[in-house]
Tab-separated table of C-alpha atoms in Angstrom:
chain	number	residue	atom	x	y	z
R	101	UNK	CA	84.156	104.303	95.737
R	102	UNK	CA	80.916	102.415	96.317
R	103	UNK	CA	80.657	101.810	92.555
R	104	UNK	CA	84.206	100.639	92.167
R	105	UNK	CA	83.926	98.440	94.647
R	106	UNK	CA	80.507	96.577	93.484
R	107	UNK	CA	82.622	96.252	90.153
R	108	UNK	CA	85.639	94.350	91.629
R	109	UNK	CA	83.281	92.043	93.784
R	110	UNK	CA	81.901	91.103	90.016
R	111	UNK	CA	85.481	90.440	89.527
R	112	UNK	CA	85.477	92.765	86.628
R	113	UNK	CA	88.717	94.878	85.784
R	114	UNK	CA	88.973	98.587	87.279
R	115	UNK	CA	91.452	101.303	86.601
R	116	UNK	CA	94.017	102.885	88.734
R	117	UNK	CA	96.192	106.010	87.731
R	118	UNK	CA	99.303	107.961	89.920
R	119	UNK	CA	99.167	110.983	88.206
R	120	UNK	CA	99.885	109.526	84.383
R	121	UNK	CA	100.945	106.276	84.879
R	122	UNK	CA	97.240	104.152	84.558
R	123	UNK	CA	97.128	100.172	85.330
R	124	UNK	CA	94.322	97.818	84.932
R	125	UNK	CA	93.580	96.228	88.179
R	126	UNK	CA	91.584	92.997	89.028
R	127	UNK	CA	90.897	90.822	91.884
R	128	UNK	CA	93.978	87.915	91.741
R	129	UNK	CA	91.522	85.558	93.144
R	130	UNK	CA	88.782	85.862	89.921
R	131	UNK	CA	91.857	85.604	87.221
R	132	UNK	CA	91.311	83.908	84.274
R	133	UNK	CA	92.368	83.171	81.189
R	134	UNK	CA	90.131	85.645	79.470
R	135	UNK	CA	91.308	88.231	81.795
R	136	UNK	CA	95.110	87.189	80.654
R	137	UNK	CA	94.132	88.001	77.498
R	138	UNK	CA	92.275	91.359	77.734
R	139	UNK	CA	95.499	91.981	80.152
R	140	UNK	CA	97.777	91.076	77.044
R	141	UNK	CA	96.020	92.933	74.297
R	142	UNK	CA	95.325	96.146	76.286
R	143	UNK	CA	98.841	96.502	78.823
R	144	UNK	CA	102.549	96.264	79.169
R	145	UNK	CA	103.889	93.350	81.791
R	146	UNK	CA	101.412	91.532	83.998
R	147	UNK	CA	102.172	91.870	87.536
R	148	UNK	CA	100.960	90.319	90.746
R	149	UNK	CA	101.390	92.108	94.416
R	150	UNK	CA	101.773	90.343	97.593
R	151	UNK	CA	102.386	90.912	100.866
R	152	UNK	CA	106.177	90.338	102.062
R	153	UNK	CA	104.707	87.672	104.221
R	154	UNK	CA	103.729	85.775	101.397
R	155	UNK	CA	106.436	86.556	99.427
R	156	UNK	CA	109.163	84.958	102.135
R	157	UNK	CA	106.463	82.071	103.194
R	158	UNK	CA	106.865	80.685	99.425
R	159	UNK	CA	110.348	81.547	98.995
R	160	UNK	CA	110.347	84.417	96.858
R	161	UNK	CA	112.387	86.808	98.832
R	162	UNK	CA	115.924	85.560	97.893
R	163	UNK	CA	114.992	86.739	94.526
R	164	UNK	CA	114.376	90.684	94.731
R	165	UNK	CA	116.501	92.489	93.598
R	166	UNK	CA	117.109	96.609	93.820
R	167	UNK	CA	114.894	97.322	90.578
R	168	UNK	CA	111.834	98.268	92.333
R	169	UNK	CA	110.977	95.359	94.345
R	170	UNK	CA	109.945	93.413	91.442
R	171	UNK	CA	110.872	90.133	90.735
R	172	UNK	CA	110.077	88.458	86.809
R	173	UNK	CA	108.723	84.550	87.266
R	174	UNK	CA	107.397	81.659	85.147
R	175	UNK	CA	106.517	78.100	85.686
R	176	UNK	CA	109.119	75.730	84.949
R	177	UNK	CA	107.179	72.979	83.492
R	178	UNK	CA	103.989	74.650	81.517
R	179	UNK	CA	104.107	76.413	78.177
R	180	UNK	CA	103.209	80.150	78.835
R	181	UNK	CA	99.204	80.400	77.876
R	182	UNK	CA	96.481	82.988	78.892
R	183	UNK	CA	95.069	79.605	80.617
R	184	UNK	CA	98.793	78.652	81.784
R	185	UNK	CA	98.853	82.382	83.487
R	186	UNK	CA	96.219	82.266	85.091
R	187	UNK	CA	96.513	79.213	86.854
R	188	UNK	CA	100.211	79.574	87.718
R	189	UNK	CA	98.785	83.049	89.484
R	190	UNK	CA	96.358	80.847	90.806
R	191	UNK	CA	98.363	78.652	92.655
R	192	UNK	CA	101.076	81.813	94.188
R	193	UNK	CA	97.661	82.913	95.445
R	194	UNK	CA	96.642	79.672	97.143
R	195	UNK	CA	100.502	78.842	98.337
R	196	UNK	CA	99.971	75.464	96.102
R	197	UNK	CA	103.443	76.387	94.365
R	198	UNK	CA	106.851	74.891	95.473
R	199	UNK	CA	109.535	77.162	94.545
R	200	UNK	CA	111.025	74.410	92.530
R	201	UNK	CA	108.361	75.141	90.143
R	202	UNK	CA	109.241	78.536	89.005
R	203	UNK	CA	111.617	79.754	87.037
R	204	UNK	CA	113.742	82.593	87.002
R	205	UNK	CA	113.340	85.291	85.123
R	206	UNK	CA	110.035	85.605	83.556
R	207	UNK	CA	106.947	86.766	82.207
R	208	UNK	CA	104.786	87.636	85.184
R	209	UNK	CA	106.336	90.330	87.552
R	210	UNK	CA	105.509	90.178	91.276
R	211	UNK	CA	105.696	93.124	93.487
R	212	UNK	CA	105.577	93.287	96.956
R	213	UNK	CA	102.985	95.546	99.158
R	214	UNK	CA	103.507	96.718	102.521
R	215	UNK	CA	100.922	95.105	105.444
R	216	UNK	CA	98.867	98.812	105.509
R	217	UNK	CA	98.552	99.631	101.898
R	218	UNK	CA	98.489	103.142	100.579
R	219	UNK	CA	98.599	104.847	104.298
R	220	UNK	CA	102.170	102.843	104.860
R	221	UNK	CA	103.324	103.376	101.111
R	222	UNK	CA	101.502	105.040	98.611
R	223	UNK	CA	102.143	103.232	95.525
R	224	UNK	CA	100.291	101.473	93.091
R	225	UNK	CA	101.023	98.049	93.810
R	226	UNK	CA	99.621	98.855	97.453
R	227	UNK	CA	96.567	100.971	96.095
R	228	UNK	CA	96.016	97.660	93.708
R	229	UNK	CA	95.567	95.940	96.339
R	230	UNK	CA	93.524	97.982	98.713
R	231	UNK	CA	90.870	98.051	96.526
R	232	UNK	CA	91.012	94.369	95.929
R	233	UNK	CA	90.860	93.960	99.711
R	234	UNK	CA	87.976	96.771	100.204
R	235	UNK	CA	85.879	94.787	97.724
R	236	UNK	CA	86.397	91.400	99.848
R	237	UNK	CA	88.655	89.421	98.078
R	238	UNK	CA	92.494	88.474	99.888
R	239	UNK	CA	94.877	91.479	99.184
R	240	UNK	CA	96.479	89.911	95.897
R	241	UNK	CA	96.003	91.959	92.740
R	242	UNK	CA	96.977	91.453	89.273
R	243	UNK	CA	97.131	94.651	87.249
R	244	UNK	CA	99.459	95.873	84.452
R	245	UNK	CA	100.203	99.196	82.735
R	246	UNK	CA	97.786	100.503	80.056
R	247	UNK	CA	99.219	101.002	76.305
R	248	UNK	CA	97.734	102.697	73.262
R	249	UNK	CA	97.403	100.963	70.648
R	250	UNK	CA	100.175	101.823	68.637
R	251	UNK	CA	102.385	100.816	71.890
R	252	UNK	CA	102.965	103.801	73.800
R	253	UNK	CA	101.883	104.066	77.687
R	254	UNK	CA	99.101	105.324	78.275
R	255	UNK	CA	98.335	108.649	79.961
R	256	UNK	CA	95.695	109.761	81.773
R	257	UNK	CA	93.488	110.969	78.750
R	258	UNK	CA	93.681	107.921	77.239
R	259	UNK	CA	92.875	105.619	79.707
R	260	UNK	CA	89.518	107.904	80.614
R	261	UNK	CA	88.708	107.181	77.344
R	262	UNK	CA	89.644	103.818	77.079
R	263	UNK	CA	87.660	103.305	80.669
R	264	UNK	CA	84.188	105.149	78.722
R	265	UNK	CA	84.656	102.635	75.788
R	266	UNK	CA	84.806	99.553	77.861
R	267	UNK	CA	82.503	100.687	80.893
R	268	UNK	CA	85.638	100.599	83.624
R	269	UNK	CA	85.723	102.461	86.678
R	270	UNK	CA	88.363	104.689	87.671
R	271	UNK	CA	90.655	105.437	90.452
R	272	UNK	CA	93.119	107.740	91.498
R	273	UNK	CA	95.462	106.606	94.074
R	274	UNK	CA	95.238	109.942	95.975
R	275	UNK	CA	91.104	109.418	96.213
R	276	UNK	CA	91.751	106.318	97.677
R	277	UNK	CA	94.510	107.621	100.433
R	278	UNK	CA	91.990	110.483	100.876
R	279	UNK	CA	89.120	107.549	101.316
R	280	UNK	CA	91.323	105.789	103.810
R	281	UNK	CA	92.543	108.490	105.560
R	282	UNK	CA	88.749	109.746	106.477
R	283	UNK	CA	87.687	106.172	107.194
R	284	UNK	CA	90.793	104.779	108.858
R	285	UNK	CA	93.176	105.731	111.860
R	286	UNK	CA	96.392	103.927	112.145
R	287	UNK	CA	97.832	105.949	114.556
R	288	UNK	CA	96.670	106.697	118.329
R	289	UNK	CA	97.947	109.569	120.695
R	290	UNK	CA	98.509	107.683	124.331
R	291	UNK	CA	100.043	110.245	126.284
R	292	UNK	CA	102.119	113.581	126.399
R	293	UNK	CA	104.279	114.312	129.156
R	294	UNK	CA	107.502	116.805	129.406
R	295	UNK	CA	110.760	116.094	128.091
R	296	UNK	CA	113.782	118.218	129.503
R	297	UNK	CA	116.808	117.009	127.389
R	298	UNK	CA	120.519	117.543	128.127
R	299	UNK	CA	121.945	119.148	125.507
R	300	UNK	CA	118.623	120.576	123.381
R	301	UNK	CA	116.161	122.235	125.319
R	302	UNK	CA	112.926	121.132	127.051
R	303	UNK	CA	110.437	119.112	124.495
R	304	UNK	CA	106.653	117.871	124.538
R	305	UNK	CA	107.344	114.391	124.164
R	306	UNK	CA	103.965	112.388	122.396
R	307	UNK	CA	104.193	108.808	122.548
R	308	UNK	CA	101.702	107.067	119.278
R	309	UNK	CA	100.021	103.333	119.627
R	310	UNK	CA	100.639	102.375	115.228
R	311	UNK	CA	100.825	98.960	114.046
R	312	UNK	CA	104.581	99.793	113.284
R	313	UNK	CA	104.909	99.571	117.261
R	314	UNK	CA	105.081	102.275	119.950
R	315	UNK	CA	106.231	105.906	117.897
R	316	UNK	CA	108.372	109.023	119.870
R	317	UNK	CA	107.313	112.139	118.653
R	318	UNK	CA	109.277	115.031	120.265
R	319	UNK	CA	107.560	118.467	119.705
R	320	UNK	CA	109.086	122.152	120.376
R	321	UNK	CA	107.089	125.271	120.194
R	322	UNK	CA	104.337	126.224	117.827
R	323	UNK	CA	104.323	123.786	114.943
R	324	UNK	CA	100.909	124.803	113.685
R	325	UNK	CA	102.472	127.402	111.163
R	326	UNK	CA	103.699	127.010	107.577
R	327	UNK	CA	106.774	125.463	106.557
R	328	UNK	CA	107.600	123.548	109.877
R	329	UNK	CA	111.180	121.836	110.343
R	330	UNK	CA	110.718	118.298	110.345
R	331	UNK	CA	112.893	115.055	111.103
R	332	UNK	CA	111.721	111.746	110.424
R	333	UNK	CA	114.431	109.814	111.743
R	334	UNK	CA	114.552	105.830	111.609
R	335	UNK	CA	116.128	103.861	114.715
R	336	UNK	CA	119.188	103.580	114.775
R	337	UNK	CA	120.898	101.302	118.258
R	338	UNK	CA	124.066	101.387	116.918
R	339	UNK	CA	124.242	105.023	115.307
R	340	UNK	CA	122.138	106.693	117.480
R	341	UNK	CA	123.216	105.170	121.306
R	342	UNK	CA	126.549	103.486	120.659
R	343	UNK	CA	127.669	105.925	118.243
R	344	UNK	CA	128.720	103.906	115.256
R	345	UNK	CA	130.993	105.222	112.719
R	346	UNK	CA	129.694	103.080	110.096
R	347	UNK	CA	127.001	105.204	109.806
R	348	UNK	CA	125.781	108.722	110.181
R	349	UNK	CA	122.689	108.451	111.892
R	350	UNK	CA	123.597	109.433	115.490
R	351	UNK	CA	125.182	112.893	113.572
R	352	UNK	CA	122.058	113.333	112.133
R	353	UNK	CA	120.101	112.795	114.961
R	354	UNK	CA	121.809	115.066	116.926
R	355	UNK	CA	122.006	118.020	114.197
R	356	UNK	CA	117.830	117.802	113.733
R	357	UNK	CA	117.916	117.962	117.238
R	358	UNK	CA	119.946	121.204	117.499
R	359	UNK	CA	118.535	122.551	114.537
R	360	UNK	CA	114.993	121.948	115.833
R	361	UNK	CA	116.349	124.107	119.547
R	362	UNK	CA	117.765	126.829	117.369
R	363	UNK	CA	114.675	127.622	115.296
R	364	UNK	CA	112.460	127.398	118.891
R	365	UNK	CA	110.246	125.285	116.806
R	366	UNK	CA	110.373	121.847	115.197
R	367	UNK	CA	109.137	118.050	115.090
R	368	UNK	CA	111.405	114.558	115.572
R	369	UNK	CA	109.164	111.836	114.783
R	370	UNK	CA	111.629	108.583	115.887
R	371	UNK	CA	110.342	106.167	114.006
R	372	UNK	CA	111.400	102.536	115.728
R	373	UNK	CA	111.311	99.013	114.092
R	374	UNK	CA	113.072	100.663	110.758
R	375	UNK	CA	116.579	99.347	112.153
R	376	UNK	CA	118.535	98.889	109.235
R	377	UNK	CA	116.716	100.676	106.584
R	378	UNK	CA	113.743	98.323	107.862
R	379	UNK	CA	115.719	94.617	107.895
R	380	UNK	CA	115.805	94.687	112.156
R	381	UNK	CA	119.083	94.391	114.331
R	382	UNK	CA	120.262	91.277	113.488
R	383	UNK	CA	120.299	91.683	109.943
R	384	UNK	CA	121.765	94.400	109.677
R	385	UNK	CA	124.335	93.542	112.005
R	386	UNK	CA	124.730	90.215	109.281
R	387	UNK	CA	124.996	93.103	106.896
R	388	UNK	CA	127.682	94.283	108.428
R	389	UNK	CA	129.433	91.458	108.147
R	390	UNK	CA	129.462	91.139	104.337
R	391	UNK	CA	130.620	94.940	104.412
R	392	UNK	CA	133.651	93.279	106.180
R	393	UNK	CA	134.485	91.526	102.851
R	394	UNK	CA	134.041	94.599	100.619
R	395	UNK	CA	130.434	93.980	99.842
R	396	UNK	CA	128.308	97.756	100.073
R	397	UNK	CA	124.867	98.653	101.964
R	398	UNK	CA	123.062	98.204	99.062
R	399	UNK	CA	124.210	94.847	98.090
R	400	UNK	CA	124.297	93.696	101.116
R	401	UNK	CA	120.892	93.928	102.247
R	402	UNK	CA	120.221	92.256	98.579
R	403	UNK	CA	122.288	89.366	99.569
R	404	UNK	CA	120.336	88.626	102.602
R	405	UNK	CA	117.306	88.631	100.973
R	406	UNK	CA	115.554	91.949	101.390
R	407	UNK	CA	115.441	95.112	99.357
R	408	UNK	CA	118.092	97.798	99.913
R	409	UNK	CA	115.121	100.237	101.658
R	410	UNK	CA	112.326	98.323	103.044
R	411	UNK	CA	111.294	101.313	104.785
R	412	UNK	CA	107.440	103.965	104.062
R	413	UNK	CA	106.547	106.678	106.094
R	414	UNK	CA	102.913	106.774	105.640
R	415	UNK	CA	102.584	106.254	109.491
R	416	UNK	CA	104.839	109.306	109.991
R	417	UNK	CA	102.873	111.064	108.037
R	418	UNK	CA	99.749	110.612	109.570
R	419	UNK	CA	101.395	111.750	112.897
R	420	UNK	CA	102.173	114.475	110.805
R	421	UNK	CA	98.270	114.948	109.834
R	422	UNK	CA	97.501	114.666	113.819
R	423	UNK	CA	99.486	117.252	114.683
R	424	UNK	CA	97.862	119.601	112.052
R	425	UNK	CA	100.856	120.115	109.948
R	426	UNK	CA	100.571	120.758	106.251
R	427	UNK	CA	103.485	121.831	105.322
R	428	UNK	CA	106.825	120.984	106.433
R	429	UNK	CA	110.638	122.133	105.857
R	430	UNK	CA	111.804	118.136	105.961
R	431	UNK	CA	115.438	117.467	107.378
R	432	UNK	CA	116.273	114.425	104.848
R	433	UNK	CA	118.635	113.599	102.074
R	434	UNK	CA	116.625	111.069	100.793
R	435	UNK	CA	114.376	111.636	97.806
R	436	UNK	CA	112.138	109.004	98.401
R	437	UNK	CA	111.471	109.876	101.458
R	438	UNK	CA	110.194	113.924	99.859
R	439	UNK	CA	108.414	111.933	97.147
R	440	UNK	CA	106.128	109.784	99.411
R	441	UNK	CA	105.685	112.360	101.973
R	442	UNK	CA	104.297	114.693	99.118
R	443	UNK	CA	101.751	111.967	98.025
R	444	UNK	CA	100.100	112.165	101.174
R	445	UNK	CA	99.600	116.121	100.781
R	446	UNK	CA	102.111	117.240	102.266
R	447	UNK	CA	103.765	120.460	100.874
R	448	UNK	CA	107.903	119.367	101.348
R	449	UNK	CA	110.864	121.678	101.463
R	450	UNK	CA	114.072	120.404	101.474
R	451	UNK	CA	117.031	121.171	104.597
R	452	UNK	CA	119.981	119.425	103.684
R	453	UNK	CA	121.055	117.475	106.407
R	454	UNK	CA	124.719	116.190	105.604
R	455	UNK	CA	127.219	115.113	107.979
R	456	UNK	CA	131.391	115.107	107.102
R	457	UNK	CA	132.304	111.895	106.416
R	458	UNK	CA	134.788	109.736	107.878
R	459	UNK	CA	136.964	106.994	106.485
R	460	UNK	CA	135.222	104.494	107.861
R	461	UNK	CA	131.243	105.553	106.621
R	462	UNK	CA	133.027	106.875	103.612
R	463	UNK	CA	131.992	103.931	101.171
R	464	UNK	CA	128.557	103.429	103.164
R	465	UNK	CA	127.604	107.142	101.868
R	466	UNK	CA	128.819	106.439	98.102
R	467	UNK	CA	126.536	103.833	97.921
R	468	UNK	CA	123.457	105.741	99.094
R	469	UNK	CA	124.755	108.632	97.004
R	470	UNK	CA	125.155	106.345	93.897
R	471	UNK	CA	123.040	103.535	94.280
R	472	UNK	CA	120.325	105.249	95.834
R	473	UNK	CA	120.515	108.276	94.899
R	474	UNK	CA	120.463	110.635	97.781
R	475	UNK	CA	121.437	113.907	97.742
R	476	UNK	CA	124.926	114.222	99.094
R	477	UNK	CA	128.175	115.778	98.818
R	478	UNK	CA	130.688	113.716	98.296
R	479	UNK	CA	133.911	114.716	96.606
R	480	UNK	CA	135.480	111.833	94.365
């Protein structure tokens, strides 16, 4: 790490791979037009990451749509140059650019990162710009997928080679997590107490400091064995107290809750502040409202100008890492959710956690079913 780091604060490129997928990876803030160029010659679409905060602060939001949080931009006015590039990245970086300036689509693709990097979301867009932060720059990176030369992406053989040849350092993003993970806690255990529930048994209830706010963790039995039955369940108000029947979260709340008293064993981590798949109260009460007039859950977080899942659970799973768990048996129908949870080293199982639909929530479920594809039965 101490190597890869001395290169960035040169400003020189580096390398970072997710299994096959390699990306070339530079500091936004040393960007040039040379760089543009090597960029051009050597990759696939040139992409910037920034924080959401910067991303709504210039405008940007309104313009994300569902395909990977990625929006395509260009400056209106300036012919498209390595030198043009570079300084339009220049001035995103520097919040010199008025939104009247860019146009829509283009040429350079910004991505958005979440505020903790790799231990909130472990992609490479965050791990991009982790290691642009850990060298000392602002967390803005500009990187871009790795091609052969005949045009194909790059795997991971490749780009070691390609690395050798042009005296590159290396990365893979789980190194990095690893790296973070021993140098970095973002989670603090402030207190245990005793938690006799109603209907569900008696629970240890743990209660985490994260920069995500104050976390619930409700814990039954033993959960130091293999294979333990998780639920990572987001906050729900309207679901999970008022019982909404737009949605099914208060169902599935209160099945991993049973489930977790029947096995004698189990884990709830309640994860607050993701109201709305992550947009807050408000908006997704506002979402709501353009349900009303036939618009769906995807679209209608779109619409207000986030994307359709702004959630990560890298903060669950380093509860998850506290309690000593390694491998868990993870009450979910989302596959994103499996996917990220495995990135952090998790070994994941899948219990279906499905809930009978009603007339009302009918459409809602379609569109996470269809749109983002969870795993649910739904007859047509």
């Amino acid at each position: 790490m101490q190597d890869l780091v001395s290169k960035l604060k040169k400003g020189d490129f580096v390398i970072v791979c997710e299994d096959e997928k390699c990306f070339l990876c530079t500091p936004a803030e040393t960007i040039t037009a040379e760089k543009i160029i090597f960029l051009m010659r050597n990759c696939d679409e040139i992409r910037l990451s920034l924080p959401w905060s910067k991303i709504f602060s210039l405008g940007l939001n309104k313009f994300f749509y569902f395909n990977g949080n990625l929006i395509a931009v260009d400056p209106k006015k300036w012919a498209i140059s390595a030198e043009d590039r570079a300084e339009f990245i220049k001035k995103i970086v520097n919040s010199t650019l008025e939104i009247s300036e860019i146009k829509f689509p283009g040429r350079i693709f910004i991505e958005e990162t979440k505020k903790m990097g790799v231990l909130e979301r472990p992609g490479i867009a965050e791990a991009c710009s982790d290691i642009v932060k850990l060298s000392g720059f602002s967390p803005y990176a500009v990187y871009a997928p790795l091609m052969t030369h005949d045009g194909k992406v790059a795997n991971r053989s490749y780009a070691e080679s390609f690395a050798k040849e042009n005296a590159i350092q290396i990365i893979d993003i789980r190194d990095l997590i690893e790296f973070r993970l021993k140098t970095e806690k973002i989670v603090e255990k402030a207190v245990e107490a005793t938690l006799p529930t109603k209907f569900y048994g008696t629970f240890r209830a743990l209660g985490y400091r994260t920069p995500l706010g104050e976390i619930l963790v409700l814990v039954k039995g033993n959960v130091s064995d293999e294979d333990v039955l998780v639920r990572i369940h987001s906050e729900c108000l309207t679901g999970d107290v008022i019982h909404s029947l737009r949605c099914d979260c208060g169902e599935q709340l209160e099945s991993a809750l049973k489930m977790i008293e029947r096995e004698g064993k189990g884990i709830l981590i309640y994860m607050r502040g993701q109201e709305g798949r992550g947009i807050g109260l408000i908006n997704k009460l506002m979402a709501y409202k353009l349900q009303e007039n036939g618009v769906d859950t995807v679209d209608a977080n779109i619409k207000l100008g986030f994307p359709p899942d702004m959630r990560s659970y890298g903060v669950a799973a380093q509860i998850l890492m506290d309690l000593g768990v390694k491998s868990i048996r993870l009450l979910t129908n989302n596959p994103s959710k499996i996917e990220e949870l495995a990135k952090y080293g998790f070994r994941v199982k899948r219990e279906a956690i499905e809930v009978e639909p009603t007339e009302v929530n009918l459409a809602y479920l379609r569109a996470k079913k269809d749109k983002m594809g969870h795993f649910l039965c739904i007859n047509d």
